[in-house]
Coordinates of C-alpha atoms and ligand atoms in Angstrom, one line a residue:
X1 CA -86.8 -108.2 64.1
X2 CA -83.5 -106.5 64.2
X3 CA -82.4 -107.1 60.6
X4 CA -86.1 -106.1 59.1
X5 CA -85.5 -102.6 60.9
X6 CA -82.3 -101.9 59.7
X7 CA -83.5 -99.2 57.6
X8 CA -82.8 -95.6 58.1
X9 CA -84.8 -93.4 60.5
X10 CA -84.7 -89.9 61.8
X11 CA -83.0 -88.2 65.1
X12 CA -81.8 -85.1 65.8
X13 CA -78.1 -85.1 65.7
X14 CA -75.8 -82.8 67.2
X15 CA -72.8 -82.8 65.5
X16 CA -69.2 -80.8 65.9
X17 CA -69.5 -78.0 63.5
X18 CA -66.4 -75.8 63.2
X19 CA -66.1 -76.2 67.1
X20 CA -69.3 -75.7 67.8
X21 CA -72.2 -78.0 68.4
X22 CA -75.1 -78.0 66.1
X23 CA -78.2 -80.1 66.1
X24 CA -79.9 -80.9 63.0
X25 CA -82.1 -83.4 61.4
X26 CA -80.6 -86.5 60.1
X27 CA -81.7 -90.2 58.7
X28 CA -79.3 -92.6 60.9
X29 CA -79.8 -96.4 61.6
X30 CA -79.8 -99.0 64.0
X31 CA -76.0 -99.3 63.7
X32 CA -75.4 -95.8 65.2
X33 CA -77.3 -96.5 68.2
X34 CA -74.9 -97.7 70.9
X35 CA -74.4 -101.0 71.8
X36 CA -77.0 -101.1 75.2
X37 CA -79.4 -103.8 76.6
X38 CA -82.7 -103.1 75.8
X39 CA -83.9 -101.7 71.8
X40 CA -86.9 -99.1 72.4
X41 CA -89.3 -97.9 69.8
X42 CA -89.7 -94.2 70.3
X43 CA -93.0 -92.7 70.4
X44 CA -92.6 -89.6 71.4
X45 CA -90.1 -87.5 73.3
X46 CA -90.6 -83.7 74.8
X47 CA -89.0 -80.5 74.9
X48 CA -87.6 -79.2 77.6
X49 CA -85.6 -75.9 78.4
X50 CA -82.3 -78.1 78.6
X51 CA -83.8 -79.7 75.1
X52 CA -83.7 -75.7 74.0
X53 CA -80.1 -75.3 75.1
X54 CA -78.2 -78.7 73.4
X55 CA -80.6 -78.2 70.1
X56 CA -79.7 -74.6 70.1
X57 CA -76.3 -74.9 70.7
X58 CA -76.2 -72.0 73.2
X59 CA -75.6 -74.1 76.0
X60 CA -72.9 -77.2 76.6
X61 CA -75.1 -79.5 77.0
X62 CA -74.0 -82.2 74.9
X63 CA -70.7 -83.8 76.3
X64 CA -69.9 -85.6 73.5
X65 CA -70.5 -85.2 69.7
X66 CA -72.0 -86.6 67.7
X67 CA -75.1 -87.5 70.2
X68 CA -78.5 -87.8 69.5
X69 CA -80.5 -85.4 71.3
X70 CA -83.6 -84.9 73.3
X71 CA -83.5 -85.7 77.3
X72 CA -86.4 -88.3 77.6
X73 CA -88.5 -90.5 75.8
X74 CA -91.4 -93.0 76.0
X75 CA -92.0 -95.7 74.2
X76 CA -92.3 -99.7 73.4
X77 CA -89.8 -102.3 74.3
X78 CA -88.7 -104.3 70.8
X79 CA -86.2 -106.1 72.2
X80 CA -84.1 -106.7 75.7
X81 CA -81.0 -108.4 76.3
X82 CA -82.4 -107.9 80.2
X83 CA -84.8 -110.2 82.0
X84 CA -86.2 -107.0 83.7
X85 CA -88.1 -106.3 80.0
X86 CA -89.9 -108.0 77.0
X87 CA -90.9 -107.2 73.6
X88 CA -94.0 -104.7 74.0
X89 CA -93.6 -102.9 77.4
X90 CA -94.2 -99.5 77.5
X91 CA -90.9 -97.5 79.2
X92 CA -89.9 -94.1 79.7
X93 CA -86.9 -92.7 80.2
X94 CA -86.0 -89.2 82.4
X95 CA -82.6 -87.9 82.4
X96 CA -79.5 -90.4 83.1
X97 CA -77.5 -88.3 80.9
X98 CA -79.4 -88.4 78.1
X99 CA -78.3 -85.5 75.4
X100 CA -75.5 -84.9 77.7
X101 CA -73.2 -88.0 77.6
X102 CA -75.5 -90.4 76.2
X103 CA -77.9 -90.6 72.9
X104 CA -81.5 -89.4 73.9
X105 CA -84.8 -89.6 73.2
X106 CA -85.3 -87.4 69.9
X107 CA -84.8 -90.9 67.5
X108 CA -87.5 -93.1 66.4
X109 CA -85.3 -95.8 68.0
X110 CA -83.1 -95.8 70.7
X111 CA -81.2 -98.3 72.9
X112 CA -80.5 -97.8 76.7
X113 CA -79.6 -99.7 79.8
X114 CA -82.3 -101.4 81.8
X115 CA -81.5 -99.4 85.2
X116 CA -82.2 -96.6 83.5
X117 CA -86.1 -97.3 82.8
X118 CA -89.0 -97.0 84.1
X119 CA -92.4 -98.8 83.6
X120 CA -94.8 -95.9 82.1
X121 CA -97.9 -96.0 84.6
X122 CA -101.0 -97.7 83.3
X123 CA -102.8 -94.9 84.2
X124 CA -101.0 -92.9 81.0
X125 CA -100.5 -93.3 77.4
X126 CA -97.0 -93.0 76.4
X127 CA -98.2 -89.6 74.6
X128 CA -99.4 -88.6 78.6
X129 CA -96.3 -89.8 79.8
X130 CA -94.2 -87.5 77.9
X131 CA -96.8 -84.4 78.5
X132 CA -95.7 -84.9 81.9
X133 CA -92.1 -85.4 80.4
X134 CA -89.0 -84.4 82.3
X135 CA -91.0 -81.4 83.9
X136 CA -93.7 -82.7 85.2
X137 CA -91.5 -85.2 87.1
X138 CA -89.2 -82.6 88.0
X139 CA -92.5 -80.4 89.7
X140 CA -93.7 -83.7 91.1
X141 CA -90.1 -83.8 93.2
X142 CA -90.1 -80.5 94.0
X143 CA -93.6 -81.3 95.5
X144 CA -92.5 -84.1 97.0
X145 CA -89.7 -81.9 98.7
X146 CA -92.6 -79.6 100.0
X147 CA -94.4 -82.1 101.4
X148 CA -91.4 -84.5 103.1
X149 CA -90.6 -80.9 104.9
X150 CA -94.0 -81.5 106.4
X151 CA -95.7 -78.4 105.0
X152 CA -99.4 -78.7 104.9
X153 CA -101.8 -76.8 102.8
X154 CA -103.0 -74.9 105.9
X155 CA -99.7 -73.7 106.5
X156 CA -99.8 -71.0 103.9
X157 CA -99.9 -69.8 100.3
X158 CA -97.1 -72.0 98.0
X159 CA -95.4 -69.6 95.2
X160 CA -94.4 -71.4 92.0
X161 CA -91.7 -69.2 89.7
X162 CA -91.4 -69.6 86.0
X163 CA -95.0 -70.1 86.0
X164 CA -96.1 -70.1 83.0
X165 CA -93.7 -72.4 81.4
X166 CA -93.3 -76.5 81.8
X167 CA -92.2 -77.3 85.2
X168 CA -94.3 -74.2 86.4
X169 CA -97.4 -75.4 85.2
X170 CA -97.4 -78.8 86.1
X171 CA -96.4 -77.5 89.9
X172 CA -99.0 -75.3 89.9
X173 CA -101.9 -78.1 88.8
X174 CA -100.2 -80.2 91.4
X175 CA -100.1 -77.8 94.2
X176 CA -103.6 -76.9 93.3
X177 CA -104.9 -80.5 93.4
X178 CA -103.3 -81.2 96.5
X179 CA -105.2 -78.4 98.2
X180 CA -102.8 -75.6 98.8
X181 CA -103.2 -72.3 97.5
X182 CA -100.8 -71.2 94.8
X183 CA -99.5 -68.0 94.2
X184 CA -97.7 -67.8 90.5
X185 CA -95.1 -65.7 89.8
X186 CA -94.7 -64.9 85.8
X187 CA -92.8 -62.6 83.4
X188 CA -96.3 -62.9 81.4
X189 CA -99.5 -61.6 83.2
X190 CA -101.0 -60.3 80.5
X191 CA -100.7 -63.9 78.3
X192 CA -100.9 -66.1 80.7
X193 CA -103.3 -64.7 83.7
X194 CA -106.1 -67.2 82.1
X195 CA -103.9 -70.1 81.9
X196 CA -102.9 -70.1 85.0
X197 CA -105.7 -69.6 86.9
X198 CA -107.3 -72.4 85.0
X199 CA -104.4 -74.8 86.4
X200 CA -105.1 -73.7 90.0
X201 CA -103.2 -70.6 90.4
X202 CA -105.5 -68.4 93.0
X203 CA -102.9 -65.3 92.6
X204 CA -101.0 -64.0 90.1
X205 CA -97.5 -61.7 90.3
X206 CA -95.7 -59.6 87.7
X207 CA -92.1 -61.2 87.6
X208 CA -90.9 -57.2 88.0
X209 CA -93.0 -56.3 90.5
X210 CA -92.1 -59.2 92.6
X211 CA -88.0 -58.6 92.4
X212 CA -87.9 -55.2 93.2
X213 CA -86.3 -53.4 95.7
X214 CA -85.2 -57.7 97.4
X215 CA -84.3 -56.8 101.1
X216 CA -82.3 -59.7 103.1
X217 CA -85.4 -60.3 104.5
X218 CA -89.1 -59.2 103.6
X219 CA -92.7 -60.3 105.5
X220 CA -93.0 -64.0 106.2
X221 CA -95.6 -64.2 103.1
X222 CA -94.6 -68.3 101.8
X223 CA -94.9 -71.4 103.5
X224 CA -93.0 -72.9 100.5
X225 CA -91.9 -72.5 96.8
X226 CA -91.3 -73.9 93.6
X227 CA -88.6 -72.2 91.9
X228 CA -87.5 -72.8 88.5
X229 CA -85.6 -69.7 87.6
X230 CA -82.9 -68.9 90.0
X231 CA -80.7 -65.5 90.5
X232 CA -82.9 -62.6 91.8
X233 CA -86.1 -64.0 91.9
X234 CA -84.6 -67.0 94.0
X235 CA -83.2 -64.5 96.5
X236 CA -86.6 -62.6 96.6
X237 CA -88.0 -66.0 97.6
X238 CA -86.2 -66.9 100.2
X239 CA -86.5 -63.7 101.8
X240 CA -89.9 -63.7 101.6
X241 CA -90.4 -67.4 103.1
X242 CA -92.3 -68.3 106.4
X243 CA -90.1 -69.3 109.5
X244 CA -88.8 -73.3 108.5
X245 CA -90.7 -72.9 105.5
X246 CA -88.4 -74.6 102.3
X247 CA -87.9 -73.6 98.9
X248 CA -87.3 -76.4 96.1
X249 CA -85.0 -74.9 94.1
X250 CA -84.9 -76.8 90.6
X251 CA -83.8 -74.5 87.8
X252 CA -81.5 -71.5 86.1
X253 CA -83.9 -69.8 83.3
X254 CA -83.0 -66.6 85.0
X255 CA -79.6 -67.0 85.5
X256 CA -76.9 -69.3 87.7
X257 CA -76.1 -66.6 90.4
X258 CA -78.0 -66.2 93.7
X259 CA -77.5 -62.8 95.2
X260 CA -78.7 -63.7 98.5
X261 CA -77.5 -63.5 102.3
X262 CA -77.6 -65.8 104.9
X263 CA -80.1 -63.9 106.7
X264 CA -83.3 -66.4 105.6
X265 CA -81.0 -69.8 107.0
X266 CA -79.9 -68.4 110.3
X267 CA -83.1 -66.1 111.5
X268 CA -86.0 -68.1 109.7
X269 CA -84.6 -71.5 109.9
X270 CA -85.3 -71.3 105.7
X271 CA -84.7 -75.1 104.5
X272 CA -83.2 -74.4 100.5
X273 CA -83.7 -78.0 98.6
X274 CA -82.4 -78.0 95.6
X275 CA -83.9 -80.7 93.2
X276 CA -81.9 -82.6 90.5
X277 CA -84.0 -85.1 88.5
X278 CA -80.8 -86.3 86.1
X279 CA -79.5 -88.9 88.7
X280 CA -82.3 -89.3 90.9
X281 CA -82.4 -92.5 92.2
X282 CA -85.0 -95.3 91.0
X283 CA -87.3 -95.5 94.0
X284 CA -87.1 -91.4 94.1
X285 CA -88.7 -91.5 90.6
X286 CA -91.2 -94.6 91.1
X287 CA -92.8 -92.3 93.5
X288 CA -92.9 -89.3 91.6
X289 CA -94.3 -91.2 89.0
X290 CA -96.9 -93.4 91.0
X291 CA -98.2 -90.1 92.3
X292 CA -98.1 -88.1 88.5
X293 CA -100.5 -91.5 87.6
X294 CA -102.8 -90.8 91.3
X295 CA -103.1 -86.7 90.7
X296 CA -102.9 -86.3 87.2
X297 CA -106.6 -84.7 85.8
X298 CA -105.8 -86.3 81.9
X299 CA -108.5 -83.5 80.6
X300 CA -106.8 -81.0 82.8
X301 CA -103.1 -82.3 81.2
X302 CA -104.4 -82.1 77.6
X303 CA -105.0 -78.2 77.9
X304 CA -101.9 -77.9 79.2
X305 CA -99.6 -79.4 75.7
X306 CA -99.3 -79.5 72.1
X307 CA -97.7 -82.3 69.9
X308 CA -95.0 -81.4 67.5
X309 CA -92.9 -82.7 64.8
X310 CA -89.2 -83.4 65.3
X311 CA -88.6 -81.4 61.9
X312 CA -89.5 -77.9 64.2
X313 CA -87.0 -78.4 66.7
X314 CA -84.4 -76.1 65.9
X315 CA -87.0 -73.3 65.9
X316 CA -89.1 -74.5 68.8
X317 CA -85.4 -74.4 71.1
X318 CA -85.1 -71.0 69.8
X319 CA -88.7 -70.1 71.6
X320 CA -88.1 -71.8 74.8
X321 CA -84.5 -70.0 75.7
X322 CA -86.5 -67.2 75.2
X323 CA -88.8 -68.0 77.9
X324 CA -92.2 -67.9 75.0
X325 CA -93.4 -71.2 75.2
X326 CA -96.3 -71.9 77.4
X327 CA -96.8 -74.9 79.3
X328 CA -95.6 -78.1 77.3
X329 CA -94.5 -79.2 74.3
X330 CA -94.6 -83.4 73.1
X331 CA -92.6 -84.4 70.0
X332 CA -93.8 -86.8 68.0
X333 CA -90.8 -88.3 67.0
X334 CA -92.1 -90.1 64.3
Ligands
NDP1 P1 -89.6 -73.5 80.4 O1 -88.8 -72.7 79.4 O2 -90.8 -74.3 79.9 O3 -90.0 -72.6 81.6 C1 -89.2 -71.7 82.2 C2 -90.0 -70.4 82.6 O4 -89.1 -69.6 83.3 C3 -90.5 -69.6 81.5 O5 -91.7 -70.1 81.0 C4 -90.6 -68.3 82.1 O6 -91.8 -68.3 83.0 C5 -89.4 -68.2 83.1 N1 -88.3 -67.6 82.4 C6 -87.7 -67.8 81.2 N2 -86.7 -67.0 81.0 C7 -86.6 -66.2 82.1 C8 -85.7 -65.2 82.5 N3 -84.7 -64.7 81.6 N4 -85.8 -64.6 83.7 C9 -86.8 -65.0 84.5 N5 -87.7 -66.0 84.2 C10 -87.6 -66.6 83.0 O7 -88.5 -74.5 81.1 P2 -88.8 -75.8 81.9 O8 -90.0 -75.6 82.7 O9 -88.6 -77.0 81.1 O10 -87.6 -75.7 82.9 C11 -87.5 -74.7 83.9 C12 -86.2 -74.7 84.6 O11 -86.0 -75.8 85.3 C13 -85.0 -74.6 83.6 O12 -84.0 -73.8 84.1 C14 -84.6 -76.1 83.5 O13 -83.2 -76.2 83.1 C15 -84.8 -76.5 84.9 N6 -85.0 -77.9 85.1 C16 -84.2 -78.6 86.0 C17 -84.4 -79.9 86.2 C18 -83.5 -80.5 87.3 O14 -83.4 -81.7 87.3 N7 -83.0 -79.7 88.2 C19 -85.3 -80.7 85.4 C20 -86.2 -79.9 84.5 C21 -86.0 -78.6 84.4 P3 -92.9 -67.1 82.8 O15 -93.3 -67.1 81.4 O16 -94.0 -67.6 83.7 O17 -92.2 -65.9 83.3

């Protein structure tokens, strides 16, 4: 089956250019794929903010040039060197390093280690599975977070930052199905007010607004957050969170710095979890996924993403540094 593909296909390749990376579309072949276990057949990968940042070039996320890009993937098994895998499963792949030190998911073929895979849930198509993508996974760990800390929907209101954009709005539709009451914080009211109220959001707050005037500590408002953009508005949250309430704490899209004090920790007993979904380990994401496949509303997801082609990339990174993509974006790889 090998040999008969040995033709060339299309990935996004980002390649050393004048010491720089940059990430363009290229026809490549089996033979640059590295040398791993099990040969995939791409169906379709996503774009996330990191995706924005490699493909752009503006941040250092590729490790090592050239590399494929593109930091997940879903898609059928062709062939396995592993037990673990035949010809024909459907697989998706979240993170491991993918368009950082190893080739990702924007290829119409790709090979990868077993360990790294996981089964996509019957409950999805592979297109589903990569709506969900990277994001959704990520908001279903940051959920997971909220609710290991114990914190039930009568507890209080949940805020979710960064609403409006992918890990935002899956947390949001999760929160929302679970039964708490969400509170979305957003740099777009006027956009995306209808959006996401239709995910679940009962109350919506002006990313301004919310960050003015941050004392160490304001009222006890949040018996948990979501929070995707860091700096500032992370500081604002914790100061605002309910005594041994926790914040899961999962992204930079406002900056790496955290100007807070220690004042929510020591006097509110403030739990900060931060979430990393790169090297999470295998039962960590078999739950997040088993419980994606038991909450997901599929007519709720499709609202919520659009399917584009690999070829608009470079421009569709360009939109989602600058924070003006809403909800999610699949690639359709081929
Ligand atoms: P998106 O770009 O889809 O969403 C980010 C949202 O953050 C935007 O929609 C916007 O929300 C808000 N935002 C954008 N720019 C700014 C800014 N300058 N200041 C304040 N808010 C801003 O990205 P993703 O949802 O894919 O990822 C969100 C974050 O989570 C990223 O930082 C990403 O790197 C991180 N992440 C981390 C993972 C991990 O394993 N830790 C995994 C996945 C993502 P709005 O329009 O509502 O204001």
């Amino acid at each position: 089956m090998t040999e008969a593909l040995n033709t060339p296909f299309n990935a996004i390749v980002a390649e050393d250019v004048d010491g720089k990376p940059r990430a363009a579309l290229k026809s490549i072949s089996l033979n640059d794929l590295p040398d791993e276990e099990v040969l995939v057949e791409v169906a379709y990968s996503t774009l996330n903010y990191k995706d924005g940042l490699a493909v752009s070039g503006k941040g250092r996320i590729c490790r090592s040039l050239p590399l494929i890009c593109g930091i997940d993937l879903a898609g059928t098994v062709l062939e396995s060197k592993n037990p673990a895998f035949t010809a024909g499963d459907k697989v998706l792949v979240n993170g491991y390093g993918l368009s950082e030190i190893h080739n990702g998911g924007y290829s119409q073929y790709q090979r990868l280690k077993a360990e790294w895979l996981v089964r996509a849930p019957a409950a999805f198509s592979l297109e589903h599975c990569m709506a969900l993508g990277t994001a959704g996974y990520t908001a279903m760990l940051c959920v997971q977070a909220i609710q290991d800390h114990g914190i039930k929907p009568e507890d209080g209101p949940v805020l979710v930052t960064g609403a409006a954009g992918g890990v935002g709005s899956v947390a949001i539709s999760l929160l929302s199905k679970l039964g708490y009451s969400v509170t979305a914080v957003t740099g777009r009211v006027a956009d995306s007010s209808a959006f996401l109220r239709d995910l679940g959001a009962s109350d919506i707050i002006s990313r301004d607004e919310f960050i003015r005037d941050c004392k160490p500590l304001e009222r006890e408002t949040w018996a948990a957050a979501v929070d995707t953009v860091g700096d500032k508005l992370l500081a604002t949250v914790l100061s605002q969170i309910k005594y041994e309430g926790l914040v899961a704490a999962c992204g930079l899209a406002g900056g790496i710095n955290l100007p807070s004090t220690v004042m929510p920790f020591i006097l509110r007993g403030v739990t900060l979890r931060g979430i990393d979904s790169v090297m999470a380990s295998q039962p960590r994401r078999q739950r997040a996924w088993d419980a994606l496949a038991q909450l997901t509303d599929i007519a709720a997801l499709e609202k919520i993403y659009r399917i584009e082609p690999m070829s608009k990339l470079p421009e569709l990174a360009q939109q989602i540094i600058a924070g003006k993509i809403q909800g999610r974006v699949v690639i359709d790889v081929n």
